[in-house]
Short mmCIF file of C-alpha atoms in Angstrom, two decimals:
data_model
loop_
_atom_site.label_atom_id
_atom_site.label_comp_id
_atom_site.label_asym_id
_atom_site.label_seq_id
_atom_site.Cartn_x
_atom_site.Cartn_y
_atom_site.Cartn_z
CA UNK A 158 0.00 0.00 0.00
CA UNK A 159 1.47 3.19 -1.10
CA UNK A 160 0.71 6.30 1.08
CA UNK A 161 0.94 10.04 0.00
CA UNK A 162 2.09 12.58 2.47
CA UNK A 163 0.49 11.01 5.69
CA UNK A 164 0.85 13.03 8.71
CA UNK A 165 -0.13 10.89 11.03
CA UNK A 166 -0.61 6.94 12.09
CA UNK A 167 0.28 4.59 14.62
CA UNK A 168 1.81 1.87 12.63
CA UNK A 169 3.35 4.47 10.32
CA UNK A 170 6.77 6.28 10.55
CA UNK A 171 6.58 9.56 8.59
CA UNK A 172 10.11 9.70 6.92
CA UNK A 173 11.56 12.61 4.16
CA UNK A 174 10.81 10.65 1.01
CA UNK A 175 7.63 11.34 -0.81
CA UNK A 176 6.67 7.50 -1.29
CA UNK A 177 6.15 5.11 1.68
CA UNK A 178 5.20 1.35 1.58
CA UNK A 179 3.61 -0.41 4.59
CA UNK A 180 3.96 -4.48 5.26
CA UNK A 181 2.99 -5.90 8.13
CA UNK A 182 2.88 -2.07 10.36
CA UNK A 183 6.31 -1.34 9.02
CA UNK A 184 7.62 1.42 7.14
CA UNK A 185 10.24 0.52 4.06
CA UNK A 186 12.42 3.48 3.19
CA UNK A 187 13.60 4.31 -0.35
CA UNK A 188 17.28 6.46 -0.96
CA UNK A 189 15.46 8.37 -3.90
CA UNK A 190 12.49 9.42 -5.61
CA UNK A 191 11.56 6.18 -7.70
CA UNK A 192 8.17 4.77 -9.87
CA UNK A 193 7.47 1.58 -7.26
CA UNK A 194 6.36 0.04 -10.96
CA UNK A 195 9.07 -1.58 -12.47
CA UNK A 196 9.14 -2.12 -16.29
CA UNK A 197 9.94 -5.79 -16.61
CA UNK A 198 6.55 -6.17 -14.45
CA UNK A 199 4.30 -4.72 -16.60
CA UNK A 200 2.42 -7.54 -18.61
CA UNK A 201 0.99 -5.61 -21.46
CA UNK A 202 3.10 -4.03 -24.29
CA UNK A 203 5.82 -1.69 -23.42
CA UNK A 204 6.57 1.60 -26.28
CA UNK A 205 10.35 1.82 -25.93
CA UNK A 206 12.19 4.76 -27.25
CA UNK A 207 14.38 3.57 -30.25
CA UNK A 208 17.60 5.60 -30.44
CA UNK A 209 20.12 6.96 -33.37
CA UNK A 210 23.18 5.74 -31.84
CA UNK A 211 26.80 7.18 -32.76
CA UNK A 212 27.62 5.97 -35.97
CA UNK A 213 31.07 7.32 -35.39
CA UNK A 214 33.39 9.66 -37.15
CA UNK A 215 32.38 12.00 -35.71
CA UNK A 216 28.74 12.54 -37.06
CA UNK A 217 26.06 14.64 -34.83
CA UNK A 218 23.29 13.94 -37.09
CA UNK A 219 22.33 12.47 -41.06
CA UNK A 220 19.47 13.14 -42.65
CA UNK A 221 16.60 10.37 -43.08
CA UNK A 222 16.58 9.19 -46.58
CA UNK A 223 13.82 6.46 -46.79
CA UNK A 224 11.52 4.41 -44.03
CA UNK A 225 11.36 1.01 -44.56
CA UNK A 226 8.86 0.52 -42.50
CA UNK A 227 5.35 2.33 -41.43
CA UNK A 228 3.16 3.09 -38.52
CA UNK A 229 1.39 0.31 -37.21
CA UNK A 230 3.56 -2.52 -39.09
CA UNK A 231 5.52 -5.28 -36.92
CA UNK A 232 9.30 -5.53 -36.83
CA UNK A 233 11.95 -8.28 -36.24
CA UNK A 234 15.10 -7.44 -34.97
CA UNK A 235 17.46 -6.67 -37.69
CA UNK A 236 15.13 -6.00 -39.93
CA UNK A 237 15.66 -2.30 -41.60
CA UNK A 238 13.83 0.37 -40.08
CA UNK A 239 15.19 3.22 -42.04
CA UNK A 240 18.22 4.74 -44.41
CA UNK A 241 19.70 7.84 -42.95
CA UNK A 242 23.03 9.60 -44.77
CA UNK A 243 25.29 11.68 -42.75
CA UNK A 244 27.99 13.72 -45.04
CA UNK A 245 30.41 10.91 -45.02
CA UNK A 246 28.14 7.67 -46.33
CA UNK A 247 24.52 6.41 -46.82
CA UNK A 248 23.66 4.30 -42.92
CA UNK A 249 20.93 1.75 -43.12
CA UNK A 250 19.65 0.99 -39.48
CA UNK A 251 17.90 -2.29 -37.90
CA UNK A 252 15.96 -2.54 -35.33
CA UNK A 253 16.81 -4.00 -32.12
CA UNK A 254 12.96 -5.14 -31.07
CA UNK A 255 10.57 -7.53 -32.10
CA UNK A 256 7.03 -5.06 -32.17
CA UNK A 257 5.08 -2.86 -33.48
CA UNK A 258 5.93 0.51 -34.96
CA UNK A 259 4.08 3.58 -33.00
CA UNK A 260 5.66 6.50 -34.05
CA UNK A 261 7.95 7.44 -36.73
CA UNK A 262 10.13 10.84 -34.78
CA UNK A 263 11.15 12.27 -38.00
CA UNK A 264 9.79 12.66 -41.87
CA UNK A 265 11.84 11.92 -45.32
CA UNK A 266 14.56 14.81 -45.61
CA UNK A 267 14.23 15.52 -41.94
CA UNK A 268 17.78 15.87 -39.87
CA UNK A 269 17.91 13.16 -37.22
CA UNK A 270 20.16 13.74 -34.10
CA UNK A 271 22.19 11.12 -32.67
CA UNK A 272 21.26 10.27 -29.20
CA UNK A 273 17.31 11.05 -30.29
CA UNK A 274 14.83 8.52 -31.04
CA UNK A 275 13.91 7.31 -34.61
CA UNK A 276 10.82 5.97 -33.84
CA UNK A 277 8.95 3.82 -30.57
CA UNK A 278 8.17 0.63 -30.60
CA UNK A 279 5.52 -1.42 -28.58
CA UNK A 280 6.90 -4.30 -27.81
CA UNK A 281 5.98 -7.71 -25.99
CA UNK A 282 6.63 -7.73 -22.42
CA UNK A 283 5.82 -11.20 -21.82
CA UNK A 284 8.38 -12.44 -24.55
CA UNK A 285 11.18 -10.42 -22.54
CA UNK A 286 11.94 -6.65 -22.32
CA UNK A 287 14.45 -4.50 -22.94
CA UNK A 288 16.43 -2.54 -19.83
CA UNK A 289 15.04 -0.14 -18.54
CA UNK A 290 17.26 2.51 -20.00
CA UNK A 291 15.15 2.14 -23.34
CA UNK A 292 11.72 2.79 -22.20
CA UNK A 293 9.83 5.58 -22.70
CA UNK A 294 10.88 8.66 -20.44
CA UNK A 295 14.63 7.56 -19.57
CA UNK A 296 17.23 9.99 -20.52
CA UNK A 297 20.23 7.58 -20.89
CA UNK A 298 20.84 5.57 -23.79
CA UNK A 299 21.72 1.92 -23.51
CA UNK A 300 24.92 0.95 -24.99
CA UNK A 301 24.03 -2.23 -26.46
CA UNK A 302 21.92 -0.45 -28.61
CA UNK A 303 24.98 0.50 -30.79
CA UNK A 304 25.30 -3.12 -31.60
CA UNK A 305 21.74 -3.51 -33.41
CA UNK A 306 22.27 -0.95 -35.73
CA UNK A 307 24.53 -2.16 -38.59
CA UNK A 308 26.51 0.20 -40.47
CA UNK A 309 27.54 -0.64 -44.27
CA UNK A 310 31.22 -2.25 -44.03
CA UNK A 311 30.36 -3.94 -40.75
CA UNK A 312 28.69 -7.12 -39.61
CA UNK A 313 26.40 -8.16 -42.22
CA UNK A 314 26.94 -6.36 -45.62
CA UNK A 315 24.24 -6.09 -47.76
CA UNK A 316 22.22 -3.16 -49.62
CA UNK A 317 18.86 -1.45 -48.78
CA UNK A 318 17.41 -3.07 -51.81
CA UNK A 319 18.35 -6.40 -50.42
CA UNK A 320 17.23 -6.09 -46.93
CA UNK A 321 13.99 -5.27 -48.43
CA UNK A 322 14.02 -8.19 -50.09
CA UNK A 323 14.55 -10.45 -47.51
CA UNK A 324 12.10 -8.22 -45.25
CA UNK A 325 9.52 -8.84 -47.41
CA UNK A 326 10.25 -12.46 -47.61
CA UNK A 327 10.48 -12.51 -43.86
CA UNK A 328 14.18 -13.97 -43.86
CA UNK A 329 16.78 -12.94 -41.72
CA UNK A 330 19.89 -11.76 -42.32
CA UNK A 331 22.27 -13.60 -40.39
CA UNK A 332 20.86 -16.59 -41.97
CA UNK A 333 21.87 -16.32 -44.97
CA UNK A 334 25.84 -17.44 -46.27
CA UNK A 335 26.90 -14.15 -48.53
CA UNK A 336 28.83 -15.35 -51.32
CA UNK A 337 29.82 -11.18 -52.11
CA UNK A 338 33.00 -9.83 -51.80
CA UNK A 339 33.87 -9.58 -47.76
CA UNK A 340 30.81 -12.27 -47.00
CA UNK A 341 28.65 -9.29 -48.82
CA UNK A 342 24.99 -10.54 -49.05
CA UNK A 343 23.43 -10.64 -52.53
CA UNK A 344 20.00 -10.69 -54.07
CA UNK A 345 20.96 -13.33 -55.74
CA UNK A 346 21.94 -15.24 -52.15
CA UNK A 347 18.62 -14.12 -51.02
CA UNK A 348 16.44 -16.02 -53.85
CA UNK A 349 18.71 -19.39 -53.45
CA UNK A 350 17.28 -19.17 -49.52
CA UNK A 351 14.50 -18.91 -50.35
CA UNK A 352 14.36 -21.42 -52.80
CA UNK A 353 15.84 -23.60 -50.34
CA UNK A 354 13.31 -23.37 -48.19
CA UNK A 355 10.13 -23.71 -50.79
CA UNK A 356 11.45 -25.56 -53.01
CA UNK A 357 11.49 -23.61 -55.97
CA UNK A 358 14.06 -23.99 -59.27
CA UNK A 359 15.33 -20.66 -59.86
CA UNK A 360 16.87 -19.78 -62.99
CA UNK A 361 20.65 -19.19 -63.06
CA UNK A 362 21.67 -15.61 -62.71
CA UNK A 363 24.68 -13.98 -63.52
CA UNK A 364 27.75 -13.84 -60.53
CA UNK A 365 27.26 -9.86 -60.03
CA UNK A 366 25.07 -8.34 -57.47
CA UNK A 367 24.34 -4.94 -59.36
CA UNK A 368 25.72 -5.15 -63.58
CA UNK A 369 27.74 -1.86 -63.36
CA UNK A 370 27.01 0.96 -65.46
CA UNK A 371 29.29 1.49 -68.82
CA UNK A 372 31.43 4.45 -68.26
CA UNK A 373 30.06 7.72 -69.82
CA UNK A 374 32.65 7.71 -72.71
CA UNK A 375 31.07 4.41 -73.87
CA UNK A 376 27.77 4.91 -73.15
CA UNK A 377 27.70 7.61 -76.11
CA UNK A 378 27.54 6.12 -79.42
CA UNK A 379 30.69 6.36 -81.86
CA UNK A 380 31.56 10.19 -82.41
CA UNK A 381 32.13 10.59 -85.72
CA UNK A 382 35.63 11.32 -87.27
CA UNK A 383 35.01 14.93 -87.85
CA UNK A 384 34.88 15.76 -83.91
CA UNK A 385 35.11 19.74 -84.59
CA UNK A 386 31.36 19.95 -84.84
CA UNK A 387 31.08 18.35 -81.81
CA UNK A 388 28.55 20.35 -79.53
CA UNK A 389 28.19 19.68 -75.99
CA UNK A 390 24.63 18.32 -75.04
CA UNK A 391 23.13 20.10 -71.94
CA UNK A 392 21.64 18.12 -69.04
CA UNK A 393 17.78 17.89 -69.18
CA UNK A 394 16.41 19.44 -66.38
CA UNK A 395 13.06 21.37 -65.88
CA UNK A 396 13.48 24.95 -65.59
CA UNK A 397 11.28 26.53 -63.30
CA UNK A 398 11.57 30.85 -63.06
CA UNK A 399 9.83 31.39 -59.55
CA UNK A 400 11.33 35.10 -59.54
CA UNK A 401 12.62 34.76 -56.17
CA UNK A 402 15.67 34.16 -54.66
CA UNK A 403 15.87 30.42 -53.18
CA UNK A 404 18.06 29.78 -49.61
CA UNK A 405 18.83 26.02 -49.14
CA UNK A 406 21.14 24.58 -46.71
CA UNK A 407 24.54 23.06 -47.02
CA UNK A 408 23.50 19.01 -46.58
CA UNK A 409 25.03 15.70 -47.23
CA UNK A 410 28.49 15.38 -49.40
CA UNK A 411 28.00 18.88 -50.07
CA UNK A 412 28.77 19.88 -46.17
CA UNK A 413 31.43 17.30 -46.01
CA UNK A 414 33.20 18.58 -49.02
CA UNK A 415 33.26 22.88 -47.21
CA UNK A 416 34.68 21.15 -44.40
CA UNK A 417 37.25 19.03 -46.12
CA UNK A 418 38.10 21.83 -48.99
CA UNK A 419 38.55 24.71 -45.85
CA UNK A 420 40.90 22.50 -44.05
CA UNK A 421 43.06 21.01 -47.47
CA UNK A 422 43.34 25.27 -48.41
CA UNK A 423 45.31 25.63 -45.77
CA UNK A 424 48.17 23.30 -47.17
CA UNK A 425 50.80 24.70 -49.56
CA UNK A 426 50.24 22.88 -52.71
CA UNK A 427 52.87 22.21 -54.89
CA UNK A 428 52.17 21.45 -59.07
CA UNK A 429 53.81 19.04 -61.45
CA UNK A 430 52.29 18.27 -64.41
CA UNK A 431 53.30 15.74 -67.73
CA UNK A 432 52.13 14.22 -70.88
CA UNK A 433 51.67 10.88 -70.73
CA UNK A 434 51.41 8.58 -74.05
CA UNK A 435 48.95 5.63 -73.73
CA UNK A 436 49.45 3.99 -77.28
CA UNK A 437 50.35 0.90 -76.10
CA UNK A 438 47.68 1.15 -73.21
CA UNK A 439 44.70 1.34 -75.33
CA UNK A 440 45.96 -1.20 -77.13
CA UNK A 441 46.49 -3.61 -74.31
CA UNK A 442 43.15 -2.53 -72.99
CA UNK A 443 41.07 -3.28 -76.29
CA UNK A 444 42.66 -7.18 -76.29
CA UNK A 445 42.03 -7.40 -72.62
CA UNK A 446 38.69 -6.13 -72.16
CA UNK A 447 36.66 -9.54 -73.65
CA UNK A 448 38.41 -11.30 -71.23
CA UNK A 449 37.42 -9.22 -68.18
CA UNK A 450 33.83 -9.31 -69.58
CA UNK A 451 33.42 -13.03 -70.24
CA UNK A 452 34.86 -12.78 -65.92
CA UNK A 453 31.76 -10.41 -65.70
CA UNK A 454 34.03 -7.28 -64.59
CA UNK A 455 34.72 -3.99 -66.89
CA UNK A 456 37.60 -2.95 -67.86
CA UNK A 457 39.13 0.20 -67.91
CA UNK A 458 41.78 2.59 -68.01
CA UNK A 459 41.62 3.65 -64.49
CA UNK A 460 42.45 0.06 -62.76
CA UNK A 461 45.85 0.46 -64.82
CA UNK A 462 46.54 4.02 -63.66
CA UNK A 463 46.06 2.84 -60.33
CA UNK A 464 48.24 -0.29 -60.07
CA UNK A 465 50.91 1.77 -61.59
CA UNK A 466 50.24 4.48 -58.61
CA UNK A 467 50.75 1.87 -56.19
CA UNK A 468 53.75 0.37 -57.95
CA UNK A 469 55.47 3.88 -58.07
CA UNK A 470 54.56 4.32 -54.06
CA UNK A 471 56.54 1.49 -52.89
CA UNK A 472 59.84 3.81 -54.53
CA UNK A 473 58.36 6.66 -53.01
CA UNK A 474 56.30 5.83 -49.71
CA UNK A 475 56.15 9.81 -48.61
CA UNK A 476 53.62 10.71 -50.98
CA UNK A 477 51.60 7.39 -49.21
CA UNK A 478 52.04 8.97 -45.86
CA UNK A 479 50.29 12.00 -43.65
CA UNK A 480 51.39 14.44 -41.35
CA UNK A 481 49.82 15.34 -38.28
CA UNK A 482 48.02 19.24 -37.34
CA UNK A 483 51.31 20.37 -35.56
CA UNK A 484 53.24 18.82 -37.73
CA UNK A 485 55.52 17.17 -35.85
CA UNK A 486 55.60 13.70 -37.18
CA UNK A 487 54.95 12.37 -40.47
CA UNK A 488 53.28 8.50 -40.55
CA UNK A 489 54.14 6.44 -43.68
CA UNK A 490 50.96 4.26 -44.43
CA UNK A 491 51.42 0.93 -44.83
CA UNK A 492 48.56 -0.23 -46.85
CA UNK A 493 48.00 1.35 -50.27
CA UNK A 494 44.12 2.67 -50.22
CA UNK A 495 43.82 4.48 -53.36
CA UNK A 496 40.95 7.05 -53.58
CA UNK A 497 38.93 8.08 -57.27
CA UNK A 498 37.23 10.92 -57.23
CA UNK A 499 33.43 10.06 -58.56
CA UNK A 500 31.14 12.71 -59.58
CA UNK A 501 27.60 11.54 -58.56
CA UNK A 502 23.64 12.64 -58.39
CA UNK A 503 24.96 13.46 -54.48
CA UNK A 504 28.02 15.62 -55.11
CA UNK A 505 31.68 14.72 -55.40
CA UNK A 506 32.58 11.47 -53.28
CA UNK A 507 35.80 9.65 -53.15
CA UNK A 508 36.02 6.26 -52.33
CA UNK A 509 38.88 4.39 -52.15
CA UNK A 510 40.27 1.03 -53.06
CA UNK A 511 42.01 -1.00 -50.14
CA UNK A 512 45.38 -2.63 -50.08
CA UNK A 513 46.20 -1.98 -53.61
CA UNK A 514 49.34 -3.04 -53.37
CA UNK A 515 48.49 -6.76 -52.76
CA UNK A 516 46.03 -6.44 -55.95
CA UNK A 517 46.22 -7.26 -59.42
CA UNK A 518 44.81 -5.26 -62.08
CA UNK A 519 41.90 -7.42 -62.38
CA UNK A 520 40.80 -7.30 -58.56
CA UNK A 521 41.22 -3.24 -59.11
CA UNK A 522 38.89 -3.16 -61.99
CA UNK A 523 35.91 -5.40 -60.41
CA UNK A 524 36.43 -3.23 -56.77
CA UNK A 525 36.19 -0.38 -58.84
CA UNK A 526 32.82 -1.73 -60.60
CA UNK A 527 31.19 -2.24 -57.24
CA UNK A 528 31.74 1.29 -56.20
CA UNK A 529 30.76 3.06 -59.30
CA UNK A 530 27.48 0.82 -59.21
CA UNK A 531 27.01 1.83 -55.32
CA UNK A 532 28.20 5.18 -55.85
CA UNK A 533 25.66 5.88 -58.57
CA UNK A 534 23.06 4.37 -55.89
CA UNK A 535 24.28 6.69 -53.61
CA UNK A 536 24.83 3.53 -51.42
CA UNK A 537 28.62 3.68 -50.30
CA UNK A 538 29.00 2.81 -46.73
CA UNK A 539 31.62 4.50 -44.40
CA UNK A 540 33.87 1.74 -44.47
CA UNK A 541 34.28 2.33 -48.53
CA UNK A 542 34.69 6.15 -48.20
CA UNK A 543 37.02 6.59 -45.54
CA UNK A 544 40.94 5.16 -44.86
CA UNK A 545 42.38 6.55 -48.31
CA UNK A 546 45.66 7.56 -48.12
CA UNK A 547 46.42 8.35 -52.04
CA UNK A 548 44.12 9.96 -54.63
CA UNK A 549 43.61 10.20 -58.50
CA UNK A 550 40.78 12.33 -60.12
CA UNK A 551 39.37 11.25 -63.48
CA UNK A 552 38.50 14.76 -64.59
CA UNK A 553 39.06 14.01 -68.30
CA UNK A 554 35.64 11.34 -68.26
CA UNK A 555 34.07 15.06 -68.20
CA UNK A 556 36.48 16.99 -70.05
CA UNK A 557 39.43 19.16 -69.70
CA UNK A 558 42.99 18.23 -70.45
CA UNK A 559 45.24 19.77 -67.39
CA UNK A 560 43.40 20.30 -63.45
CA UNK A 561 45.20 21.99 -60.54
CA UNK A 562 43.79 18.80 -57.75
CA UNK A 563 43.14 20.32 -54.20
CA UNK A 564 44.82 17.59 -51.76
CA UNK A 565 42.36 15.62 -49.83
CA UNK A 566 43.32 15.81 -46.06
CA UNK A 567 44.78 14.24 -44.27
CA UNK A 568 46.82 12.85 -47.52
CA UNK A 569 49.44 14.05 -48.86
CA UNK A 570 49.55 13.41 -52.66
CA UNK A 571 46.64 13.88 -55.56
CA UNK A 572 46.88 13.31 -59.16
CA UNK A 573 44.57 14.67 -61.74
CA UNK A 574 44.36 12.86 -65.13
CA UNK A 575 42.88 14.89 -68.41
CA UNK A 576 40.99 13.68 -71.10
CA UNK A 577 42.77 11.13 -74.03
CA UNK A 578 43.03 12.90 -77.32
CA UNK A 579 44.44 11.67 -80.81
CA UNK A 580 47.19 13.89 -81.58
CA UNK A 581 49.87 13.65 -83.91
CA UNK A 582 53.62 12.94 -82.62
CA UNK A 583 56.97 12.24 -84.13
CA UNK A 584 59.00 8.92 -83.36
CA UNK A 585 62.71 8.52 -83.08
CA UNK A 586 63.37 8.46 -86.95
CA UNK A 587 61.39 11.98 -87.12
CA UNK A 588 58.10 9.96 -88.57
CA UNK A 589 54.73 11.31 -87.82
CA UNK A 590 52.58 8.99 -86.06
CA UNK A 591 49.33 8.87 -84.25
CA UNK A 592 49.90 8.77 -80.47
CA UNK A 593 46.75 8.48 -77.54
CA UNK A 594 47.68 11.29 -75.12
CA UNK A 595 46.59 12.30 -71.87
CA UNK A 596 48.46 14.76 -69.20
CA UNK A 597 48.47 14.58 -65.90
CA UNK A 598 48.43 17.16 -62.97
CA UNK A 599 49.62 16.40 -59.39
CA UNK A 600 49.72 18.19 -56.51
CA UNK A 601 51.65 17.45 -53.30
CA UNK A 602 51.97 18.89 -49.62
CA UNK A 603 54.71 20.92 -50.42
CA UNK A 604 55.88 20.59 -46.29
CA UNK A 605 57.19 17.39 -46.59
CA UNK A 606 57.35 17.05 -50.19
CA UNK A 607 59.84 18.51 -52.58
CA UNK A 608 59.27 19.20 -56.26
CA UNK A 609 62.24 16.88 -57.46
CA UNK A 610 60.21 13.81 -55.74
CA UNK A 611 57.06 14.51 -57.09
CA UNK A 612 58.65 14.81 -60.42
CA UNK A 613 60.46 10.92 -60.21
CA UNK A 614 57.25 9.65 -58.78
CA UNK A 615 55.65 10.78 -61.69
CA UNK A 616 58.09 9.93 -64.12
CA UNK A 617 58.27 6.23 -62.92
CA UNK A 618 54.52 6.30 -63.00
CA UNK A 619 54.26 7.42 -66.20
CA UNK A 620 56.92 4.55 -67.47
CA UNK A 621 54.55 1.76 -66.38
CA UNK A 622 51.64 3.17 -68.07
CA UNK A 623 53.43 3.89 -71.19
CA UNK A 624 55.07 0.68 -70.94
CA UNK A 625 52.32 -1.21 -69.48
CA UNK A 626 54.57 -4.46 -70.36
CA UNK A 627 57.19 -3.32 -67.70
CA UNK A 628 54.91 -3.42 -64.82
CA UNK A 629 55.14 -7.53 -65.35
CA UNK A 630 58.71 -7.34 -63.30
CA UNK A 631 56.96 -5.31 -60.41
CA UNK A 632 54.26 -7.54 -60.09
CA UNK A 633 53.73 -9.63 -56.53
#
């Protein structure tokens, strides 16, 4: 029996606290102000608070992209409650309940805070309930809440698209065997589940998850020979004249890359730029490109460029290193995690290739088709856009022969590589001939980095690709 603010009784002792319980004529005394209800005694549904946890690096708050899920529909844990995307990488975020959804906290677009809910949950009390740091009214957060939400690159890898799929289909994740590269889940393991359990003959489907997108320059049909009436085509997009001025804010990619380009400003950039002759390239490229297609992978110039990058870092491991805000020390990377600049639907975003230097060309080229497929998605997790330590920019896929690259921090070393044009060149016996060029522009942190190592670096670079033969003796 509970009694409020009793003045007076026989069998009662009045004490300080503002709750007293009576048993058997005596008084029980509580340290604090406390609800005599606990949570894991209630027997009908509990709503529990689900949180944004920190998805680390640093972020505050994303902005929610898509629900997955609705008012009033029932949820499993792990199965994908929303997408959010913070200005480093696209999230996707499971729930840690089995319930029913009761409130969604914020709308598409909206900015979510981390440390705020997402959205309550009723859940089962009778089938076990969560601490009571997670319901309703309780200011801390409980820490094993960070290990529910999975973050693309950890745990179980898979896309949105998939975990719909096997939402739908009422599978779970950690069920299924992902046959993707790092255990990756894909659709395709999804339907062979699922056919395991019904019993259905599903019809063979090709090795890739997602079939990249052809690059630009090949998605265009065959330019004719005469290029100089060659007229740019402009983008399609409606025009709409309003007649007022329009304030958005700075979101997404677009607020990571004011941060990033303030900070890499303040380095003293140093430029070096060449001519580079890809004859022999293109040539090696057109006999090996069938090949990397019948191996469902496309081939192109870039997986060269890099492999020669991180063939030419090995020589010269400074411009593979980074320096620190005092700089006081420099740290020489070990691992060769080669960024490419990719301009997308979501702004400029540079993800990076790991280990390069343990890769062959053909393990470059089919990394590099899974990012430019989940780039285009705008589905690259954190794990794929952060950790580069080297960078080349493809500017020339857009146009422009020479580029003055703004260092990415906290690297040291960027390249910039122009557009190929046919041009004509002399040989050694003073012959014309037709020659593929392309220059190149790289800039380096001119602190630790002097011009006469940039220039060797780039010289050596630009022998493998020229010579794309010699990089055979390099090889591991």
């Amino acid at each position: 029996v509970c009694i409020h603010r009793v003045r007076s009784c026989s069998s009662i002792r009045i004490i300080k606290s503002k709750y007293v319980c009576v048993f058997d004529k005596s008084a029980l005394k509580f340290s604090h102000q406390q609800r005599l209800f606990r949570t894991s005694a209630v027997s009908c549904g509990q709503i529990v608070q689900f949180k944004l946890s920190d998805i680390g690096e640093g972020i505050t708050e994303v902005t929610v992209k898509e629900w997955y899920i609705k008012e009033g529909d029932s949820v499993s844990q792990f199965d994908s409650i929303c997408e959010v995307q913070s200005d480093k990488a696209s999230v996707t975020i499971t729930s840690r309940y089995d319930g029913v959804i009761r409130k969604l906290h914020y709308s598409i677009d909206d900015i979510a805070l981390v440390g705020k809910p997402l959205v309550d949950i009723e859940i089962d009390a009778s089938k076990g309930v969560a601490s009571e740091e997670d319901v309703v009214e309780t200011p801390p957060m409980s820490h094993e809440e960070h290990t529910h939400q999975e973050i693309k690159g950890h745990k179980t890898l898979a896309t949105p698209a998939v975990r719909r799929l096997a939402m739908e289909n009422n599978i779970k994740l950690s069920e299924v065997v992902g046959t993707g590269k790092d255990n990756r889940i894909l659709k395709e393991d999804i339907l062979n589940y699922l056919a395991k359990q019904t019993g259905a003959i599903l019809p063979p489907s090709p090795k890739a998850e997602i079939v990249p997108p052809l690059p630009k320059s090949e998605t265009v049909p065959a330019a004719p020979k005469d290029k100089a009436h060659k007229i740019p085509v402009p983008v399609s997009r409606p025009i709409v004249f309003s007649g007022k001025d329009k304030t958005e804010p700075v979101t997404g990619f677009q607020k990571a890359m004011v941060k990033t380009m303030s900070a890499a400003l303040k380095i003293p950039h140093f430029g070096y730029c060449d001519e580079i002759d890809l004859t022999q390239l293109v040539q090696l490229r057109e006999e090996l490109k069938p090949l990397a297609e019948i191996r469902g992978v496309k081939l192109s110039f870039m997986p060269f460029f890099i492999k020669a990058a991180s063939l030419g870092l090995l020589q010269y491991p400074i411009l593979n290193a980074s320096l620190d805000e005092k700089c006081q020390n420099v740290t020489y990377k070990a691992s060769h995690n080669i960024g490419v600049a990719m301009d997308t639907e979501q702004g400029l975003i540079v993800p990076n290739v790991k280990n390069v230097q343990v890769c062959s060309v053909f393990d470059i080229a089919a990394e590099l088709n899974r990012l430019q497929s989940l780039g285009s998605a705008g589905q690259l997790g954190t794990s794929d856009l952060t950790g580069g330590t080297f960078t080349l920019s493809n500017i020339g896929t857009i146009g422009g022969t020479y580029a003055k690259p703004v260092i990415l921090p906290p690297e040291v070393a960027i390249g910039a590589l122009g557009k190929i044009q046919v041009v004509p060149r002399f040989n050694g016996k003073g012959e014309v001939f037709k020659a593929q060029i392309m220059n190149v522009s790289w800039s380096a942190d001119h602190r630790i980095i002097d011009g006469a190592t940039m220039a060797r670096f780039s010289n050596l670079w630009k022998s493998y690709v020229e010579n794309p033969a010699s990089m055979l003796l390099d090889l591991k």
